[in-house]
Coordinates of C-alpha atoms in Angstrom, one line a residue:
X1354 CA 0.0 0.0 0.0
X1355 CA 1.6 3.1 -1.3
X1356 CA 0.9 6.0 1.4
X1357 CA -0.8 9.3 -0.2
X1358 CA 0.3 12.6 -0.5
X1359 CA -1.7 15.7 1.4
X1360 CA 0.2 18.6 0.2
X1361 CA -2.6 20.9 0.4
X1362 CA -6.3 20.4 1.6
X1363 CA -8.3 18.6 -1.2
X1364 CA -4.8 17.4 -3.0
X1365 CA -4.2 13.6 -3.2
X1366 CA -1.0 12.8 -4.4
X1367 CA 2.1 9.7 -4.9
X1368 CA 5.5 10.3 -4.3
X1369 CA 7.0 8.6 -8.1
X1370 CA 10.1 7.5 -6.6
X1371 CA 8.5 5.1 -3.8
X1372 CA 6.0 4.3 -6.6
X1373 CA 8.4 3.1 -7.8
X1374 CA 10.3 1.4 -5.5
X1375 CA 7.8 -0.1 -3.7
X1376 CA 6.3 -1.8 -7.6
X1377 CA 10.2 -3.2 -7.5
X1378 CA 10.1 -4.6 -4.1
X1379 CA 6.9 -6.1 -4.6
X1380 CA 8.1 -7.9 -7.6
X1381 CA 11.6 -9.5 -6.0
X1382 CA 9.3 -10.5 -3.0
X1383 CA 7.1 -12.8 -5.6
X1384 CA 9.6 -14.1 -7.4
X1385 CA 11.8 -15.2 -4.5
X1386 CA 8.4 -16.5 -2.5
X1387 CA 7.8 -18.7 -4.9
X1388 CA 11.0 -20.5 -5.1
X1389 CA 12.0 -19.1 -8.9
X1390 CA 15.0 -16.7 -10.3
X1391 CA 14.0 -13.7 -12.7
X1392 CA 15.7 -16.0 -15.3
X1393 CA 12.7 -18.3 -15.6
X1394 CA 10.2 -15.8 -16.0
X1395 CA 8.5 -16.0 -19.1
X1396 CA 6.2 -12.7 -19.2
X1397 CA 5.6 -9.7 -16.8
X1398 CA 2.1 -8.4 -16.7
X1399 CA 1.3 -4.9 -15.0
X1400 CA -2.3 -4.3 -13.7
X1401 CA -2.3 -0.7 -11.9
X1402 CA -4.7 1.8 -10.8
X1403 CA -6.9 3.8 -13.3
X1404 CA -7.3 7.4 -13.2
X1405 CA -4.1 8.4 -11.5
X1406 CA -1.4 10.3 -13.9
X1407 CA 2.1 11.9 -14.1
X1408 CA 3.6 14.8 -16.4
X1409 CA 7.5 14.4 -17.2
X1410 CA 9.8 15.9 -19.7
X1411 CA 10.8 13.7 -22.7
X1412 CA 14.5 14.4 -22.9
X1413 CA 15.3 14.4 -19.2
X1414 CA 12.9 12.0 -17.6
X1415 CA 12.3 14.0 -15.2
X1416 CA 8.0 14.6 -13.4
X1417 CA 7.1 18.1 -13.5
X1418 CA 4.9 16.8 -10.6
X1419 CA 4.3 13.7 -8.1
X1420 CA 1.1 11.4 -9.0
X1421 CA -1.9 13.4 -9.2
X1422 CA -4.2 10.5 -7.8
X1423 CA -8.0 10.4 -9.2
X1424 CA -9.3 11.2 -5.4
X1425 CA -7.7 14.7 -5.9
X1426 CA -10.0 17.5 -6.0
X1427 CA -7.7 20.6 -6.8
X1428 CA -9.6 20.9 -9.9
X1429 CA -13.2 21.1 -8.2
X1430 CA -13.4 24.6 -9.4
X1431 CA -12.1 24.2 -13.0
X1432 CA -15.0 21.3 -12.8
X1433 CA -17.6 23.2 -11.3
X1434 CA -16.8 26.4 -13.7
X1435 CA -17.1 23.8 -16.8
X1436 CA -20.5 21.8 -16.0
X1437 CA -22.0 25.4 -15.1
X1438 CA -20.9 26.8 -18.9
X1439 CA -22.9 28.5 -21.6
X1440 CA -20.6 26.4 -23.9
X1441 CA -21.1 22.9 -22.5
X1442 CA -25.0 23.4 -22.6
X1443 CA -24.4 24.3 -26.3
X1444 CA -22.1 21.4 -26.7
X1445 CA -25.8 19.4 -25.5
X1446 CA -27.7 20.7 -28.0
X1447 CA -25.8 20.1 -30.8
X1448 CA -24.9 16.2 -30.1
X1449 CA -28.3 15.6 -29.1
X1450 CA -29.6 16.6 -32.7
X1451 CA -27.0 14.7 -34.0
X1452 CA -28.3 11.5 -32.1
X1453 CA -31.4 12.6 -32.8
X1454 CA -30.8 12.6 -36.8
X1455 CA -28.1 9.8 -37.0
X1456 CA -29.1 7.5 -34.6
X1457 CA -25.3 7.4 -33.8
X1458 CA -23.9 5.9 -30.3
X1459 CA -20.8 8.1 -30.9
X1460 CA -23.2 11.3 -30.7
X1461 CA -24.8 9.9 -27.2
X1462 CA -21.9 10.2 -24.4
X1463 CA -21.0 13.9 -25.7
X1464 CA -24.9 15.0 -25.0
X1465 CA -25.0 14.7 -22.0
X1466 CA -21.3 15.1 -21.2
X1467 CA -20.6 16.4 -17.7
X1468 CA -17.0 16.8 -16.1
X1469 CA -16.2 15.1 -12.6
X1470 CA -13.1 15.5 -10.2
X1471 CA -12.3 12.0 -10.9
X1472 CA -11.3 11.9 -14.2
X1473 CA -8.0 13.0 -15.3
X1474 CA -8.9 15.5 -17.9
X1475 CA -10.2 18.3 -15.6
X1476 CA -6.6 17.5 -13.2
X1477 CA -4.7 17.6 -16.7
X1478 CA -6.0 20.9 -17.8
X1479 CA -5.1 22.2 -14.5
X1480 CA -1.7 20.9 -15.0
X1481 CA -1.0 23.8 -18.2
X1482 CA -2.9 26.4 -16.3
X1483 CA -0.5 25.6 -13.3
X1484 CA 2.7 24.6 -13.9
X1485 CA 5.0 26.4 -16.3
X1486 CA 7.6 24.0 -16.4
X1487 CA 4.9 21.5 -18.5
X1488 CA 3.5 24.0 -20.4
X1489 CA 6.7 25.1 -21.9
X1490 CA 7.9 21.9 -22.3
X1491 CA 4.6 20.5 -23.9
X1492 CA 5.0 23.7 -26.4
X1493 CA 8.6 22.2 -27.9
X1494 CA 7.3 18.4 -27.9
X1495 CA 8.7 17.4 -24.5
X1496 CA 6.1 16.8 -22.5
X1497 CA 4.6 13.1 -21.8
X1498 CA 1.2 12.4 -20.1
X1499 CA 0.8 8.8 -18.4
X1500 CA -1.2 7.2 -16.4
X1501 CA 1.0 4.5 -13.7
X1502 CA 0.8 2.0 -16.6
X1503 CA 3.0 4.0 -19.0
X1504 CA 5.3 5.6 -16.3
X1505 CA 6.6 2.2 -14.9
X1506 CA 6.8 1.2 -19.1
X1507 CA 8.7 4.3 -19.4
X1508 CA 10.8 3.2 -16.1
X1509 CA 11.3 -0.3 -16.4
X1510 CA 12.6 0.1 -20.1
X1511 CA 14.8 3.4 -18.8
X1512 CA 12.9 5.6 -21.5
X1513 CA 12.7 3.0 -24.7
X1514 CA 9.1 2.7 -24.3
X1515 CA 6.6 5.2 -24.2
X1516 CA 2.9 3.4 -24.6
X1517 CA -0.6 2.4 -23.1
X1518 CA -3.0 0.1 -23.5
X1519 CA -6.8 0.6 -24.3
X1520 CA -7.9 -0.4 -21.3
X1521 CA -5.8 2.2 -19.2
X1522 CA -6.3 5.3 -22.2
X1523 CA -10.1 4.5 -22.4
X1524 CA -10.3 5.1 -18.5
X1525 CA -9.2 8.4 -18.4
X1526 CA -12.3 10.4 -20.0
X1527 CA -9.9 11.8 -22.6
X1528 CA -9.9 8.8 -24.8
X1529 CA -12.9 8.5 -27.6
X1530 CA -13.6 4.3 -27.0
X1531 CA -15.5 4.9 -30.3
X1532 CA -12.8 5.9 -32.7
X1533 CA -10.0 4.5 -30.3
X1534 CA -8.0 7.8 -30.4
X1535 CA -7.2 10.2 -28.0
X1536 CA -10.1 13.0 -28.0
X1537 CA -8.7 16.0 -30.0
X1538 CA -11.8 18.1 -29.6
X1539 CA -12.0 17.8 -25.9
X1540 CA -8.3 18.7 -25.8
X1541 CA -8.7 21.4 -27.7
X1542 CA -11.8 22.7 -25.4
X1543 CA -9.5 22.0 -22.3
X1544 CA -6.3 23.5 -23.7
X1545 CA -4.5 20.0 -23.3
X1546 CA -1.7 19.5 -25.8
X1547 CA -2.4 16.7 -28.1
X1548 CA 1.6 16.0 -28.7
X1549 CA 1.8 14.7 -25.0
X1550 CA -0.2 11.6 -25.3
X1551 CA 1.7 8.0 -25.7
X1552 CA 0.7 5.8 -28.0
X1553 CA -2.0 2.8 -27.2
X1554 CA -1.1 -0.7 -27.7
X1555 CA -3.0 -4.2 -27.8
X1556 CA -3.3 -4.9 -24.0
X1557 CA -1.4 -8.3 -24.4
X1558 CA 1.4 -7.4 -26.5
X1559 CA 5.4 -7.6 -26.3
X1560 CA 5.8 -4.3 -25.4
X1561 CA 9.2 -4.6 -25.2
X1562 CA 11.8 -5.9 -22.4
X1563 CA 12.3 -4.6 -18.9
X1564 CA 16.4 -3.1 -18.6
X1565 CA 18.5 -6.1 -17.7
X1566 CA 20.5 -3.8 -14.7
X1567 CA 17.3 -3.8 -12.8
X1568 CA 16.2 -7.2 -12.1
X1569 CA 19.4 -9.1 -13.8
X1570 CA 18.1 -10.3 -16.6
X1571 CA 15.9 -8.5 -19.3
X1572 CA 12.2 -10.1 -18.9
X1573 CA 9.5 -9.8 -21.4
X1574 CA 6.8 -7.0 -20.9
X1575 CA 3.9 -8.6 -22.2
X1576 CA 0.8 -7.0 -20.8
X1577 CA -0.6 -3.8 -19.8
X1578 CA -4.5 -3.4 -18.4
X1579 CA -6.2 -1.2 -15.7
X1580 CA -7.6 -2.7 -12.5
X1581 CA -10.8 -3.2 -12.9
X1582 CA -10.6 -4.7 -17.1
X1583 CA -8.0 -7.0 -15.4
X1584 CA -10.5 -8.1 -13.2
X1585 CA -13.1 -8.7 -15.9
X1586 CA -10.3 -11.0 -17.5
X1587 CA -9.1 -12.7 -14.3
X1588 CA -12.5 -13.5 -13.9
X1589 CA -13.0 -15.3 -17.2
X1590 CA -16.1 -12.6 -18.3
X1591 CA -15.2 -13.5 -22.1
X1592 CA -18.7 -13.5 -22.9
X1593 CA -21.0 -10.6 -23.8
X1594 CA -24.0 -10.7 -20.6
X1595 CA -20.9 -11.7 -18.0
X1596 CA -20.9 -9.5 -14.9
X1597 CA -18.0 -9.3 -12.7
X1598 CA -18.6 -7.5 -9.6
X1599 CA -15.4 -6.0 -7.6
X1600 CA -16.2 -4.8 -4.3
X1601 CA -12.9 -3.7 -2.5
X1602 CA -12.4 0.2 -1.4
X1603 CA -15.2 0.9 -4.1
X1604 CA -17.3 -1.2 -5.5
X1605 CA -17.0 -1.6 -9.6
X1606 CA -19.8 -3.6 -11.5
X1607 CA -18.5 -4.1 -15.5
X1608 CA -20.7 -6.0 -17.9
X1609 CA -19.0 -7.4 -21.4
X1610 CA -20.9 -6.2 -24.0
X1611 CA -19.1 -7.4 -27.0
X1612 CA -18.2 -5.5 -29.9
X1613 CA -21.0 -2.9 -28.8
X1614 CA -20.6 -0.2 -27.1
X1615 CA -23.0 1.2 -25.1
X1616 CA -23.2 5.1 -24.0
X1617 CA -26.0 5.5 -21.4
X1618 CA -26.9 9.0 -19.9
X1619 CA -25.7 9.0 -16.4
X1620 CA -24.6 5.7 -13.8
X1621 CA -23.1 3.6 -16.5
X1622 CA -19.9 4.4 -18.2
X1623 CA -18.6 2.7 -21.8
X1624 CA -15.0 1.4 -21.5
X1625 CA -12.6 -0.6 -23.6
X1626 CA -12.5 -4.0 -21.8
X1627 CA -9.4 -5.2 -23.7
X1628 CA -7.3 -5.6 -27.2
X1629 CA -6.3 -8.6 -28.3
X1630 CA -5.4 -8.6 -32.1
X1631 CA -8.5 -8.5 -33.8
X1632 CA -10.9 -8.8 -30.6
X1633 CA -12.1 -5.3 -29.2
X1634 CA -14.4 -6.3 -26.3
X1635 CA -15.9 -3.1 -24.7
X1636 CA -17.7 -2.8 -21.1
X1637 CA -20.0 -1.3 -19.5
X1638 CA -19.4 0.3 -15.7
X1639 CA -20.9 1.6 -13.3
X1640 CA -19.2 1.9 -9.6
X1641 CA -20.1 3.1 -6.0
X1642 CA -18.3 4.4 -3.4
X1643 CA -17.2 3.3 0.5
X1644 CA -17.3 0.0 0.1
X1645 CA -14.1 -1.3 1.6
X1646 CA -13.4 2.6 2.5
X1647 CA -16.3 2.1 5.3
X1648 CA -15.7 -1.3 6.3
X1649 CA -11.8 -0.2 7.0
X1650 CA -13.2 3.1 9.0
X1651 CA -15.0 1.5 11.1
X1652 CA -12.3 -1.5 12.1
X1653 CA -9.8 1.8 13.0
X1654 CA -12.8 3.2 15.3
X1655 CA -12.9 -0.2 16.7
X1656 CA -16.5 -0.6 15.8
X1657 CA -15.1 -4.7 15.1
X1658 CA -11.5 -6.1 16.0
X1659 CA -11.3 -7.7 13.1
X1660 CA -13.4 -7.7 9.6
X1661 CA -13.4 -11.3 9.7
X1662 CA -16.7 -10.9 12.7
X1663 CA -18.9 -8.4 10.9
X1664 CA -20.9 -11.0 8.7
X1665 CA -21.6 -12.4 11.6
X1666 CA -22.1 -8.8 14.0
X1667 CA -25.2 -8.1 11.0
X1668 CA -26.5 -11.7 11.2
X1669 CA -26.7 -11.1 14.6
X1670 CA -29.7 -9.3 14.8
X1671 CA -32.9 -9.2 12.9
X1672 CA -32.5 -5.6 11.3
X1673 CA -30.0 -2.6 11.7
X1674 CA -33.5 -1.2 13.5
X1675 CA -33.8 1.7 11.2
X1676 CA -29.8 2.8 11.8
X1677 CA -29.2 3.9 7.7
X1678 CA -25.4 4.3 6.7
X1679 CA -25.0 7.2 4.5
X1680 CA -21.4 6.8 2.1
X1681 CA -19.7 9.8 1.5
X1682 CA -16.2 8.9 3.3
X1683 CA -14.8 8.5 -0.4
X1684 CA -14.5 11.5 -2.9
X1685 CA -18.2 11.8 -4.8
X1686 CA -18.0 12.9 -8.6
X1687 CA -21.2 14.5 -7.8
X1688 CA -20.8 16.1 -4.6
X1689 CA -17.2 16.5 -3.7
X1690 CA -18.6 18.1 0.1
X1691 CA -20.8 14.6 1.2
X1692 CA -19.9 13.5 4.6
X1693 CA -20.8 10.1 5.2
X1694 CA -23.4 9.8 8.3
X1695 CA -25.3 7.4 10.3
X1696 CA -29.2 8.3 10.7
X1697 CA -32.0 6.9 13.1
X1698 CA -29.9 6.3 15.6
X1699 CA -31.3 5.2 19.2
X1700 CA -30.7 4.9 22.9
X1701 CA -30.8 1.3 22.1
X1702 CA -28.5 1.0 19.0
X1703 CA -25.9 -1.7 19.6
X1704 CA -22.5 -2.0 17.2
X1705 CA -24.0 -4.4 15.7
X1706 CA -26.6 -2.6 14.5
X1707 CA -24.2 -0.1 13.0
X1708 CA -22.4 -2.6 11.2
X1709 CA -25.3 -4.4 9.8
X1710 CA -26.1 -0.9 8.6
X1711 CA -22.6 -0.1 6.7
X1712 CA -23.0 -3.6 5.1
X1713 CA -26.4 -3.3 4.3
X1714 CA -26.1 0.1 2.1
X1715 CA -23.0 -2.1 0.1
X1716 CA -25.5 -4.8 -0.5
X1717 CA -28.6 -1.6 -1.1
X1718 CA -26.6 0.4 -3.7
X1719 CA -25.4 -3.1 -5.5
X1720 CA -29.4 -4.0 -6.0
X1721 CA -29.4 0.0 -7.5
X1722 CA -27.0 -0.3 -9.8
X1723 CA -27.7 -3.6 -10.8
X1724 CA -31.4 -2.6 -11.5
X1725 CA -29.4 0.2 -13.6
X1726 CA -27.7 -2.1 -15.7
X1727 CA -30.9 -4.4 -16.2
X1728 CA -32.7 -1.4 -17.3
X1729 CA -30.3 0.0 -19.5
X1730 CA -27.6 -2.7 -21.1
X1731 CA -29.5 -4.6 -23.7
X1732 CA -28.0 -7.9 -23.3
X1733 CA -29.4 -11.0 -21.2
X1734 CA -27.0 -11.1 -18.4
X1735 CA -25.0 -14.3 -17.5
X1736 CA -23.1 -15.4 -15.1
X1737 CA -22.0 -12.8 -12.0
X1738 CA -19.0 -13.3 -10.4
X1739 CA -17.9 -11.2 -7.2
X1740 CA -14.2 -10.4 -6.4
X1741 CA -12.3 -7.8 -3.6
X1742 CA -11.7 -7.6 -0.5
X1743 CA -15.4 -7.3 0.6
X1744 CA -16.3 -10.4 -1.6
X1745 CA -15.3 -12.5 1.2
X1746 CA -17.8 -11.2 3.4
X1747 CA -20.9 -13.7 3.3
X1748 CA -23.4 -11.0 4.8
X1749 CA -22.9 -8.9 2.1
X1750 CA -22.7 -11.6 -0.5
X1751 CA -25.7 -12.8 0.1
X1752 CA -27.8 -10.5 0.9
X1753 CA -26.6 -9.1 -2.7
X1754 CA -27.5 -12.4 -4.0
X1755 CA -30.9 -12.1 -2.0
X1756 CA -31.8 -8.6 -3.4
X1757 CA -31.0 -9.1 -7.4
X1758 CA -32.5 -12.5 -7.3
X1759 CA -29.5 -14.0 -8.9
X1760 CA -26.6 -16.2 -8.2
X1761 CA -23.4 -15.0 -7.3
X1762 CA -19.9 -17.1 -7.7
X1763 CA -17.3 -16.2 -5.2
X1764 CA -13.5 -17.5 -7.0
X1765 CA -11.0 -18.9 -4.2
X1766 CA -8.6 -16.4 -5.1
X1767 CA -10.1 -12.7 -4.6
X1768 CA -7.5 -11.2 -5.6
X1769 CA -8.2 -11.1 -9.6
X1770 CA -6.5 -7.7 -11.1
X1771 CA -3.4 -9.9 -10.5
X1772 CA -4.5 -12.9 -11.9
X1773 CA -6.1 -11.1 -15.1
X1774 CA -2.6 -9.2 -15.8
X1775 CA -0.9 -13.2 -15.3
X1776 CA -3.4 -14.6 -17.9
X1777 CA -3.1 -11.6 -20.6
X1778 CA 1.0 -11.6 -20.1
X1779 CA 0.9 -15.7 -20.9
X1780 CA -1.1 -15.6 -23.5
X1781 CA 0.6 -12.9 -25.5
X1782 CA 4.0 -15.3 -24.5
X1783 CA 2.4 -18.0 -25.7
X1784 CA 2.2 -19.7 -22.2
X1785 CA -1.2 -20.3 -22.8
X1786 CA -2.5 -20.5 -26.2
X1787 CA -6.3 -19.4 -25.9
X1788 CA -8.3 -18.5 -23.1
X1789 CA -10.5 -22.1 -23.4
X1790 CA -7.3 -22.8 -21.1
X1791 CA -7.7 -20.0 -19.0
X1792 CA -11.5 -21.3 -18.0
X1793 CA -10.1 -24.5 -16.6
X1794 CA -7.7 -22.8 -14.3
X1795 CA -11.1 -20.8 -12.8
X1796 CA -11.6 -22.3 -9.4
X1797 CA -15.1 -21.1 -7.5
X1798 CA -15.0 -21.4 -3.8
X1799 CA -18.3 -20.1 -2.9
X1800 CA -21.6 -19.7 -4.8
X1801 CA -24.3 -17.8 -3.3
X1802 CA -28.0 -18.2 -4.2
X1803 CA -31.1 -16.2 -3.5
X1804 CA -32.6 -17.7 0.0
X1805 CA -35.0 -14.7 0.5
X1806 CA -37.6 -12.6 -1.3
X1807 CA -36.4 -9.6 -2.4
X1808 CA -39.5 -7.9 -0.8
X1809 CA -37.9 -8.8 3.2
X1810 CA -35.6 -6.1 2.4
X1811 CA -38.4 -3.5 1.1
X1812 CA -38.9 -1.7 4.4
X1813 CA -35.0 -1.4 5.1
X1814 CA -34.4 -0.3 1.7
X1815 CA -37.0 2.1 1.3
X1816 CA -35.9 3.9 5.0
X1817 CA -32.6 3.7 3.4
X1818 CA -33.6 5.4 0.1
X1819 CA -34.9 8.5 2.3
X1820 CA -32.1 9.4 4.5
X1821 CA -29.9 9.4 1.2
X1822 CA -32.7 11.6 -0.4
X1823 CA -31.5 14.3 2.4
X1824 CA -27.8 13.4 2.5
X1825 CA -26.7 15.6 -0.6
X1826 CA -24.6 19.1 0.0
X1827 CA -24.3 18.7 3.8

């Protein structure tokens, strides 16, 4: 766990250099834990965070800033300023007649296009407003953008490669997922320098080999893919209707659509899954805050002594009698002031009523955003399968299961952005040769199936759904 930043209130940063390091470290520890020498490995996969970038100067190498992480808010202003515009609501207008006439996907997203704190677009134009040494630097051609992906590329390979993957560009909101190139018009509207982009590669692909000083020996680069797509893969969602749902700090629900791609006003977001070749398969996301984030707050407030005893803490007792958790300990795109709270609370509220309550508003906003994606992605849905942290807590799971009326498979290993970056890296070394192999290697600890009506949870939910209808703008 790489420790944040606070330079100023409402900045979120990483320090590149124990980035760095630590990504190093971590990789040594593996390789010696499991008995091997860097000699016989075959294929390096990296799976990092989305959303989180760097600026550095071509020539030198050097970052004209640390990580600007995707919970920073320094450009709340920039954002606000932007989604209040005369020239956004004209921007509206004109893509909506163009949907209108066309019938066009591409014409849907930019209709109802709305900036948020947590993309890197806003953070990047805030970058050239801010920082001369980028801007001037970006005006002669040395100035390169990346998000963690591309600067450990850029490090690994001491400067010989400068690339992403789709699945990384496609997650920072300046990426167009329809025509697969970096947006020039919204760069142009944001003043961002096109120049400063890296080109986007296949996301299993020999991108090149790692310098031999740092681990020895040169070793194959052979994957890149964000988090979340590397979760979808790990998972083995190769199928358009698979659901994987991630529930660790946040909670991330991506459904493979295929070769479509689906723009949906508001709650869903269209991503590039991954690039193989020829395949394209694109998602469709939508996420939700404080899931692991509240679990964690309330083990360091010593609500539990251990995370291990809250599945059974909410099992406990019959209800959370009307206690409602409220998120809003994470950063909200919409409301970057929410405080998370606890409402109805009584003389005779236990802890375990509170804890049934934070677990109960995971399983709450999973049955929202699930009804979201029933409503909206037109695909029959398949098979759900749950990973992250949270995933192993049976409460949770199945009251999930229990709400959406579907079953839920739990793999043995939670931990699946790893496993997805292992699969994509042996595949494009030839370790594997096609991802019918990759199904066999799936192992499913736990499946959960629906054991009560949806309806048992009506009363909760609805009480619930109120004290979030007063919890915006505290």
């Amino acid at each position: 766990q790489i420790e944040s930043l606070y330079p100023r209130p409402g900045w979120v940063e990483l320090d590149p250099e124990v980035l760095w390091s630590q990504f190093i470290g971590v990789i040594k520890e593996a390789v010696q834990a499991a008995g091997l020498h860097m000699r016989q490995i075959a294929g390096l996969g990296i799976s990092t965070q989305r959303g989180t970038f760097i600026t550095w100067h071509k020539r030198t190498g050097k970052p004209f800033h640390n990580f600007i992480s995707w919970q920073d808010l320094r450009s709340a202003e920039l954002v606000n300023s932007w989604n209040n515009s005369l020239l956004l609501k004209v921007i509206h207008v004109i893509f909506t007649v163009l949907h209108f006439l066309t019938g066009n996907g591409r014409y849907l997203a930019p209709s109802f296009l709305t900036f948020s704190t947590h993309q890197a677009s806003m953070k990047l134009s805030w970058v050239f407003k801010n920082i001369h040494e980028a801007e001037e630097a970006a005006k002669k051609n040395n100035c390169c953008f990346g998000t963690v992906d591309t600067w450990l590329l850029y490090r690994l390979t001491k400067g010989s490669v400068y690339a992403t993957d789709y699945s990384n560009a496609s997650s920072t909101g300046i990426f167009e997922p329809f025509t697969k190139c970096w947006n020039p018009t919204l760069c142009n509207l944001l003043s961002i320098p096109v120049s400063i982009y890296p080109p986007v590669r296949d996301t299993s692909f020999n991108f090149g080999s790692t310098d031999s000083e740092i681990f020895g020996v040169p070793i194959p680069i052979t994957a890149v893919v964000a988090d979340q797509q590397s979760a979808m893969f790990g998972e083995c969602c190769f199928h358009p209707g698979d659901v994987k749902l991630t529930m660790g700090t946040g909670g991330f629900w991506n459904v493979n659509t295929g070769e479509h791609l689906f723009a949906s006003r508001g709650s869903l977001y269209p991503l590039i899954g991954w690039k193989i070749g020829e395949e394209v398969v694109y998602l469709a996301e939508g996420s939700i805050s404080d899931v692991g984030t509240a679990i964690k707050w309330a083990l360091d407030i010593e609500l539990f002594t251990s995370v291990d005893e809250t599945a059974e803490m909410a099992q406990s007792t019959a209800d959370s009698q009307g206690v409602c958790f409220i998120p809003g300990l994470q950063v909200s795109g919409d409301d970057p002031y929410l405080c998370a709270s606890f409402t109805g609370l009584k003389p005779s509220t236990k802890r375990n009523h509170l804890v049934r309550a934070i677990l109960e508003s995971v399983a709450f906003r999973n049955k929202l955003l699930y009804d979201i994606i029933v409503k909206k992605v037109h695909i029959p849905l398949r098979t759900i399968r749950a990973d992250g942290g949270v995933s192993n807590n049976s409460f949770v799971m199945q009251m999930t299961s229990d709400l959406i009326n579907k079953k839920i498979e739990k793999p043995a290993n939670a931990e699946m952005s790893s496993l997805g970056a292992a699969f994509l890296a042996g595949l494009a070394s030839g370790f594997w040769t096609d991802k019918n192999q990759l199904k066999k290697l799936r192992q499913i600890e736990a499946v959960f199936e629906p054991q009560k009506d949806s309806e048992e949870y009506r009363p909760a939910m609805d009480a619930w759904l109120r004290a979030m209808k007063h919890s915006p703008h505290w």
